[in-house]
mmCIF file of C-alpha atoms in Angstrom:
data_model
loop_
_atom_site.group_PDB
_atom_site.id
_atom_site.type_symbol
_atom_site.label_atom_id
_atom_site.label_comp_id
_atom_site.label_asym_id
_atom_site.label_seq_id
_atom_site.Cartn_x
_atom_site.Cartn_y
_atom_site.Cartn_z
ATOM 1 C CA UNK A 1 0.000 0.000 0.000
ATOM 2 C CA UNK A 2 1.371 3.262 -0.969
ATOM 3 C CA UNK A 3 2.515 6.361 1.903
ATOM 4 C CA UNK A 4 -1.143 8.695 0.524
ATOM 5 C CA UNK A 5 -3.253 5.505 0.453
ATOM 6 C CA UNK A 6 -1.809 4.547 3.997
ATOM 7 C CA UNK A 7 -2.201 8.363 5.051
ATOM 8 C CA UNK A 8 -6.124 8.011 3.497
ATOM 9 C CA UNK A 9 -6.716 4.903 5.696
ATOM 10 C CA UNK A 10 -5.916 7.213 8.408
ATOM 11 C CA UNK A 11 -7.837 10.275 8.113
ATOM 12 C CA UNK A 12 -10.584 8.065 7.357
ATOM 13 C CA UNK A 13 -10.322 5.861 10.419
ATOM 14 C CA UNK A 14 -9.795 9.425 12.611
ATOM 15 C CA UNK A 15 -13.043 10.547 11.218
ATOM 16 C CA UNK A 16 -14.650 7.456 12.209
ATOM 17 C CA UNK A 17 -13.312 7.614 15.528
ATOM 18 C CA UNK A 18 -14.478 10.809 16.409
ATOM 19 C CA UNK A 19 -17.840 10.044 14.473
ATOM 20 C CA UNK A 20 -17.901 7.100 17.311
ATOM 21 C CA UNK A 21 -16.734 9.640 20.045
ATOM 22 C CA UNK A 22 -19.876 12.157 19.086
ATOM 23 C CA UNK A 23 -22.202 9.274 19.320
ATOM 24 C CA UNK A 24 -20.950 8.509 22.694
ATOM 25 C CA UNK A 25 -21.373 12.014 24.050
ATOM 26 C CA UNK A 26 -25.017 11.868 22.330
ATOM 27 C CA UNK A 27 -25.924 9.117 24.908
ATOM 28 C CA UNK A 28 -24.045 10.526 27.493
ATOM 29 C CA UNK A 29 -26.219 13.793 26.753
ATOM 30 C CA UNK A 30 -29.499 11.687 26.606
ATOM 31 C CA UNK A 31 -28.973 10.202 29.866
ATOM 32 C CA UNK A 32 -28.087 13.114 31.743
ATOM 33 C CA UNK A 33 -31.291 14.278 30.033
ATOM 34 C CA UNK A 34 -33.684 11.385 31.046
ATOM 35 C CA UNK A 35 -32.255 11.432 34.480
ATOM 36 C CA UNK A 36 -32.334 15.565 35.472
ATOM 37 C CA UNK A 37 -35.505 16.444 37.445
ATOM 38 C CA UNK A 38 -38.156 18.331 36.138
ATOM 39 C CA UNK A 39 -42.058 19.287 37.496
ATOM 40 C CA UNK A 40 -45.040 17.303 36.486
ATOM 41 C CA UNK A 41 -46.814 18.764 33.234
ATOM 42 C CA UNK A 42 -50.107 18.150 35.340
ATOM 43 C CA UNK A 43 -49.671 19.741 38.739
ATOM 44 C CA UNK A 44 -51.922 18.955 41.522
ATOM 45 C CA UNK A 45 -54.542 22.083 42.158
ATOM 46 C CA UNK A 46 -53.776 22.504 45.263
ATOM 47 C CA UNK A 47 -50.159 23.190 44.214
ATOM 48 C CA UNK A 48 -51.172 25.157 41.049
ATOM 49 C CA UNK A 49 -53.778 27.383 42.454
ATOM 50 C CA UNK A 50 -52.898 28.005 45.884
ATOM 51 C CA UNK A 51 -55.985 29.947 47.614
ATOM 52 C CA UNK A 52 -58.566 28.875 45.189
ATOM 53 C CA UNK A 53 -60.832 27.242 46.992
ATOM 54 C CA UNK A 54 -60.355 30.181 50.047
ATOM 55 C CA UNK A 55 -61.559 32.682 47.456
ATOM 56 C CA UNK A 56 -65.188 33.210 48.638
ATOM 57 C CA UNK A 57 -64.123 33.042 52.310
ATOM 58 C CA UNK A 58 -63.116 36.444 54.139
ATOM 59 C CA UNK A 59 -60.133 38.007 54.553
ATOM 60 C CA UNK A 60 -58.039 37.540 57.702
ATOM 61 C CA UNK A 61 -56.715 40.736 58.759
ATOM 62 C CA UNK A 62 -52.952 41.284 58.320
ATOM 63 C CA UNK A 63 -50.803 41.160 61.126
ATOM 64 C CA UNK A 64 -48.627 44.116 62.200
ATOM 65 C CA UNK A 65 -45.326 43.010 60.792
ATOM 66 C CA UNK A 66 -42.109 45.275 61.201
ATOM 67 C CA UNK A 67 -40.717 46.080 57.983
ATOM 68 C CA UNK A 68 -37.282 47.184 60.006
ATOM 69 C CA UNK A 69 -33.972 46.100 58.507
ATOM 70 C CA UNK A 70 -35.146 44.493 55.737
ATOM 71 C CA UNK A 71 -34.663 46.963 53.146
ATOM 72 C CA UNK A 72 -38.601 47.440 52.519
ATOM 73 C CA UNK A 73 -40.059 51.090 52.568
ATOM 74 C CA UNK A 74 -42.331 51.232 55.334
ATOM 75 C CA UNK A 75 -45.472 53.578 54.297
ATOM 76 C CA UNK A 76 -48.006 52.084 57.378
ATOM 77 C CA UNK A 77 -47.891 55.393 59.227
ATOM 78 C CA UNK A 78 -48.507 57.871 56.381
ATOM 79 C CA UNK A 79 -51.603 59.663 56.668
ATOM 80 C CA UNK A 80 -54.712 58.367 54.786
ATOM 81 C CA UNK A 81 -57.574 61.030 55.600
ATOM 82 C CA UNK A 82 -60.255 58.905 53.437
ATOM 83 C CA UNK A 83 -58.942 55.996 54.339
ATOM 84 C CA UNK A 84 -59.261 54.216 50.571
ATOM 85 C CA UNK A 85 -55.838 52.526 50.709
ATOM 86 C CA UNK A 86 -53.812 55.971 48.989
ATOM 87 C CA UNK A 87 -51.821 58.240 51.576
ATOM 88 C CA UNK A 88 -52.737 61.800 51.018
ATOM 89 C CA UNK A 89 -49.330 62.677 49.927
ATOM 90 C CA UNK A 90 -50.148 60.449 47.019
ATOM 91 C CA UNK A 91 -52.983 62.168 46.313
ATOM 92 C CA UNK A 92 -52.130 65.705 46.313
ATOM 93 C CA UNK A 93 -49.324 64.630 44.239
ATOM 94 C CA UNK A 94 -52.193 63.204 41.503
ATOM 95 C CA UNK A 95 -55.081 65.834 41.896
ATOM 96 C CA UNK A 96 -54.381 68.382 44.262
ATOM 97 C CA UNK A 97 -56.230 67.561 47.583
ATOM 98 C CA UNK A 98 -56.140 64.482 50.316
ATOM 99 C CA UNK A 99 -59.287 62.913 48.781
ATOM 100 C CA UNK A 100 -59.921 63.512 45.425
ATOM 101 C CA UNK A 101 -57.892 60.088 44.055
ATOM 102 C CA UNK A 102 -59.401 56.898 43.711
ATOM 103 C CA UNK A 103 -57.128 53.494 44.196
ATOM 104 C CA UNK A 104 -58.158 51.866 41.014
ATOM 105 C CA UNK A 105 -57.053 55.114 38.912
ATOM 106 C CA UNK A 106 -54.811 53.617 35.936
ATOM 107 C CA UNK A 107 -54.398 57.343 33.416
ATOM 108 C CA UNK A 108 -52.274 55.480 30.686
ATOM 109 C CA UNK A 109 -54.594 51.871 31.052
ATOM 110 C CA UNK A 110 -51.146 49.407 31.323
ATOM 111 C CA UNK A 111 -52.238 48.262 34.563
ATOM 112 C CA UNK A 112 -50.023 50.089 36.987
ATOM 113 C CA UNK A 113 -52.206 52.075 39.314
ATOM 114 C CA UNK A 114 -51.711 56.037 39.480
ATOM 115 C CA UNK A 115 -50.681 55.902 42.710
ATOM 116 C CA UNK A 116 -47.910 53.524 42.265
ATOM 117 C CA UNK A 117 -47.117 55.498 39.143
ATOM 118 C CA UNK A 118 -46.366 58.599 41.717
ATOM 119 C CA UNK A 119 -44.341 56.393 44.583
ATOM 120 C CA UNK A 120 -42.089 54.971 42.298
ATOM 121 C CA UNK A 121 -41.327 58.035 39.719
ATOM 122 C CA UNK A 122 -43.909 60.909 41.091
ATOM 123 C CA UNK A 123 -46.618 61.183 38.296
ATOM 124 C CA UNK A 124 -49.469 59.310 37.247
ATOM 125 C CA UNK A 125 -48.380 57.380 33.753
ATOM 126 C CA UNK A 126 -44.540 57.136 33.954
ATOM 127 C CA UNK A 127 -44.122 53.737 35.019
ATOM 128 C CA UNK A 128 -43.448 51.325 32.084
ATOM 129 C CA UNK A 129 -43.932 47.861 33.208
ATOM 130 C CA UNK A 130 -42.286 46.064 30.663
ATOM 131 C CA UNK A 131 -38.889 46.865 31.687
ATOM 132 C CA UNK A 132 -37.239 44.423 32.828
ATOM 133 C CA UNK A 133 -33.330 44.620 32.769
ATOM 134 C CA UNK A 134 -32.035 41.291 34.934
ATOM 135 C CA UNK A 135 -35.283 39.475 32.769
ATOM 136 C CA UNK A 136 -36.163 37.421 35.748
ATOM 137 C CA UNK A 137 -39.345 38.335 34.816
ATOM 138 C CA UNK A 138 -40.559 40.971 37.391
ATOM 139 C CA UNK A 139 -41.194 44.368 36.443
ATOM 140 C CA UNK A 140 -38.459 46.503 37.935
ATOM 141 C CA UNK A 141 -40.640 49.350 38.727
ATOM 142 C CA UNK A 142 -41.707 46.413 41.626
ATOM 143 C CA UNK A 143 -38.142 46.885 43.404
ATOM 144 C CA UNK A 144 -38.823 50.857 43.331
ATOM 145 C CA UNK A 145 -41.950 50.563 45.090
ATOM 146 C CA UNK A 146 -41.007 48.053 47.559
ATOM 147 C CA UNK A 147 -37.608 49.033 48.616
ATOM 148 C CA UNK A 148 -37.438 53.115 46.908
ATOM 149 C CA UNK A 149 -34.993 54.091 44.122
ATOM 150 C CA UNK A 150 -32.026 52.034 45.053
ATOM 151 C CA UNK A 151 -34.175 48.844 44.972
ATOM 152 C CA UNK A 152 -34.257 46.124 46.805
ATOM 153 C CA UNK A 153 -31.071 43.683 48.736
ATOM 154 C CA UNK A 154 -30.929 40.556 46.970
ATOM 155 C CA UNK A 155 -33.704 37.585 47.733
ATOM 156 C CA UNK A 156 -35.809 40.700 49.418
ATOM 157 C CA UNK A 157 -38.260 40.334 46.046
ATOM 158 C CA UNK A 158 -38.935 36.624 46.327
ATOM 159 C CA UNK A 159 -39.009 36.889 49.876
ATOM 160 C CA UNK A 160 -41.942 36.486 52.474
ATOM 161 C CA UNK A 161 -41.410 39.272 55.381
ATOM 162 C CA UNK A 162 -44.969 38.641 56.766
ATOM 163 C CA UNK A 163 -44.694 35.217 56.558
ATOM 164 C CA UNK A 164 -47.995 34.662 55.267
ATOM 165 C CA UNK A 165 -46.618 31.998 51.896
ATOM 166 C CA UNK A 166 -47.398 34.888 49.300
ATOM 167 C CA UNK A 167 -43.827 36.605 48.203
ATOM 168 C CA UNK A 168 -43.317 40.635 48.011
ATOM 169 C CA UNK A 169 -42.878 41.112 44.878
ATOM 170 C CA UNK A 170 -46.350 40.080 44.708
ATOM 171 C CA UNK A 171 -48.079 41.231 47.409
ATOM 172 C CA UNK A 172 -46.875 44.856 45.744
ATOM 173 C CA UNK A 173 -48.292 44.101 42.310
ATOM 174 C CA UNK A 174 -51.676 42.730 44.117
ATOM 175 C CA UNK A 175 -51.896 45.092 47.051
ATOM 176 C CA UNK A 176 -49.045 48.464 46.425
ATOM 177 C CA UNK A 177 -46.436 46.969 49.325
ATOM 178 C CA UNK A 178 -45.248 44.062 50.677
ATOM 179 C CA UNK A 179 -47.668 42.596 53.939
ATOM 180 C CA UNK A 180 -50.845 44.141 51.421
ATOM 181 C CA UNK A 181 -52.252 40.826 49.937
ATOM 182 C CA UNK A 182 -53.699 37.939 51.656
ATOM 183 C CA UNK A 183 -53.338 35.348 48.333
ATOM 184 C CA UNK A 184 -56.889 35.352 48.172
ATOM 185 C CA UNK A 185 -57.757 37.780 46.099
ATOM 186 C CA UNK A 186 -59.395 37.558 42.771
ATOM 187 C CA UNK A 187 -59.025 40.664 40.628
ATOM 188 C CA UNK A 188 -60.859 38.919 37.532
ATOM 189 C CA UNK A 189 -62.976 36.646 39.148
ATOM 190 C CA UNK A 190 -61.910 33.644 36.748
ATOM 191 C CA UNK A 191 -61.370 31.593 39.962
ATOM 192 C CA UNK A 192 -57.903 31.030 40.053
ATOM 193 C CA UNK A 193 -56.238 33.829 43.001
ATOM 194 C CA UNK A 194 -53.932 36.382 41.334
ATOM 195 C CA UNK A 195 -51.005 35.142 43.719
ATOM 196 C CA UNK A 196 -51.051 31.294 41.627
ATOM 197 C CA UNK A 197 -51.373 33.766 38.296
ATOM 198 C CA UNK A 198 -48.244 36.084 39.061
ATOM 199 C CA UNK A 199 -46.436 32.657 39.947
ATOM 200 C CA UNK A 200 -47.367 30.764 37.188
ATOM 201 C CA UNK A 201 -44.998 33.802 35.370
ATOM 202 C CA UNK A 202 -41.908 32.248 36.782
ATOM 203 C CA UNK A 203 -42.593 28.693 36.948
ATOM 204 C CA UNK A 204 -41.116 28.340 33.220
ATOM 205 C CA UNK A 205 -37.834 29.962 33.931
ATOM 206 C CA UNK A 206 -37.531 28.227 37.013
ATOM 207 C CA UNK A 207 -37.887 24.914 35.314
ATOM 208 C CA UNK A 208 -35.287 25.301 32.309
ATOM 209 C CA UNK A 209 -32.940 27.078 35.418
ATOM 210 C CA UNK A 210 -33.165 24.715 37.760
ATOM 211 C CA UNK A 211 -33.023 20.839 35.209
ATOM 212 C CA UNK A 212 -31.688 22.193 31.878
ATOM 213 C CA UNK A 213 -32.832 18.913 30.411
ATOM 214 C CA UNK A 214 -34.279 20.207 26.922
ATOM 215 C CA UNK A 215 -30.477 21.781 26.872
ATOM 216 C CA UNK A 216 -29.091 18.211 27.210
ATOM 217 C CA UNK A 217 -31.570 17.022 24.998
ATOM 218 C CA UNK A 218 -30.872 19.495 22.168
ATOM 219 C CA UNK A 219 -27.118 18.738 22.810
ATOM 220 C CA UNK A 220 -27.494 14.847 22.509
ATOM 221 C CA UNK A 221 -29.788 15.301 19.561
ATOM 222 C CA UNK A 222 -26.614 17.132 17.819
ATOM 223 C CA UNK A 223 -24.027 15.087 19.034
ATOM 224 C CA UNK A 224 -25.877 12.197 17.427
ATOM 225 C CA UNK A 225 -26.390 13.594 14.164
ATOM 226 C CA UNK A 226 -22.940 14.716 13.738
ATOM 227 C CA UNK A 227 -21.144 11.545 14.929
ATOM 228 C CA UNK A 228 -23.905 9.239 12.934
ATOM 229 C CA UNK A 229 -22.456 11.856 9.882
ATOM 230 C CA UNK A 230 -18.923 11.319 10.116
ATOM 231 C CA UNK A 231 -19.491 7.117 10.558
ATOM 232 C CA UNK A 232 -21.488 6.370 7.702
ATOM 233 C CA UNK A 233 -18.570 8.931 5.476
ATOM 234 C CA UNK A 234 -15.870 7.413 7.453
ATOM 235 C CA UNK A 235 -17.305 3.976 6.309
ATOM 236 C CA UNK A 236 -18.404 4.559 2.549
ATOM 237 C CA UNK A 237 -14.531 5.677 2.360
ATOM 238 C CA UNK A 238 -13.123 2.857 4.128
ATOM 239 C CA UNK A 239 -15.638 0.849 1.272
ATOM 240 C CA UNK A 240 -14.146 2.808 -1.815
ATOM 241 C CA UNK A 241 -10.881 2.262 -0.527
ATOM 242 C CA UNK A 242 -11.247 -1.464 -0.011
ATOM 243 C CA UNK A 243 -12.647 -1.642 -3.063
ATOM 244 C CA UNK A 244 -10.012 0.481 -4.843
ATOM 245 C CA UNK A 245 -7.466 -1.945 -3.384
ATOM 246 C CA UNK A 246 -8.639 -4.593 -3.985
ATOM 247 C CA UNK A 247 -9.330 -3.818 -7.812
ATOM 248 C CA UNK A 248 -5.439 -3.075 -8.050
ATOM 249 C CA UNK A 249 -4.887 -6.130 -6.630
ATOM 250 C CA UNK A 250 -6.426 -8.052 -9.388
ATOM 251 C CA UNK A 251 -5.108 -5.780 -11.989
ATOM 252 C CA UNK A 252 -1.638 -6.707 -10.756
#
């Protein structure tokens, strides 16, 4: 056999090789895949909608909690003359006098109340919820009007200072701060408690975060069709080459 037919036989047993090599990080990929933990498509109700059989009983009242040292603005003591839920600061800042706002007041219709409009940038309208710059998907405007304009310590968001199992960042979209919400309410009345609907929001991420098995599915599927590539060329050259030799071989 000559030194390039010899060289050939080589590169074409290297490519099969590493054609075998793909394949065997494909199952490798496929195992870690099968065997990574991930949440039942089907959850059980109770886990999925959390309060929704509490929704026509009434409300417990909130407990006094101290919002002291843990970075959350603390609004309980400022003065509400009407008593509808919106301090009068709030509302001379959106119409001029102590009672003359309303708490379901939304100016620019994107769902952000007035009044949380003027506690986290001071006029009715300039929030824009769909920011979102570390895209865990809470509005950052939330941070603002929990914690003021430095936002909030890290874990303070998805935290539970009242202890009552529904987390800050939604008692503040529910209720306007963090001990607000009970996780009964129903804003829509669809029957499913706007606590399990702002959670549902984050139940995707935290799924591809927290297995990453469709990533180690996508990488075995590649690893399978590039190795199952260079095998079958890797073996319809180490044909032609066979068959080239041997056809010399019977010239000779």
């Amino acid at each position: 056999m000559s030194a390039a037919a010899t060289g050939a036989l080589s590169r074409t047993r290297a490519v099969v090789a590493a054609g075998v090599v793909l394949l065997v990080l494909g199952a490798v990929a496929a195992v870690t895949a099968t065997a990574a933990p991930r949440e039942s498509g089907a959850r059980e109700a109770a886990e999925l909608l959390p309060g929704w059989e509490r929704t026509s009983s009434a409300a417990t009242p909130e407990a006094v909690v101290s919002l002291a040292g843990t970075g959350l603005v603390d609004r309980a003591a400022w003065a509400d003359a009407d008593e509808d839920g919106v301090a009068d600061r709030v509302e001379q800042a959106l119409c001029g006098s102590a009672t003359c706002a309303v708490p379901w007041a939304d100016v620019d219709a994107d769902g952000v109340p007035d009044a949380a409009d003027v506690l986290v940038c001071g006029t009715a309208g300039c929030v824009d919820a769909r920011v979102d710059a570390d895209a865990d998907r809470i509005p950052d405007f939330v941070g603002v009007l929990l914690c003021g304009e430095a936002g909030c310590p890290a874990g303070t968001l998805r935290g539970d200072v009242d202890g009552d199992g529904v987390e800050n960042w939604v008692e503040a979209l529910i209720a306007g701060d963090a001990t607000g919400a009970t996780g009964q309410e129903d804003l829509d009345g669809d029957g499913i408690a706007d606590e399990a609907a702002l959670m549902e929001c984050l139940r995707l991420v935290d799924r591809l975060a927290t297995t990453g098995a469709e990533v180690w599915w996508l990488l075995a599927a590649a690893c399978v069709a590039c190795g199952a590539g260079l095998v079958l060329r890797g073996w319809r050259d180490l044909r032609m080459e066979r068959d080239g030799t041997s056809s010399e071989g019977m010239a000779a």
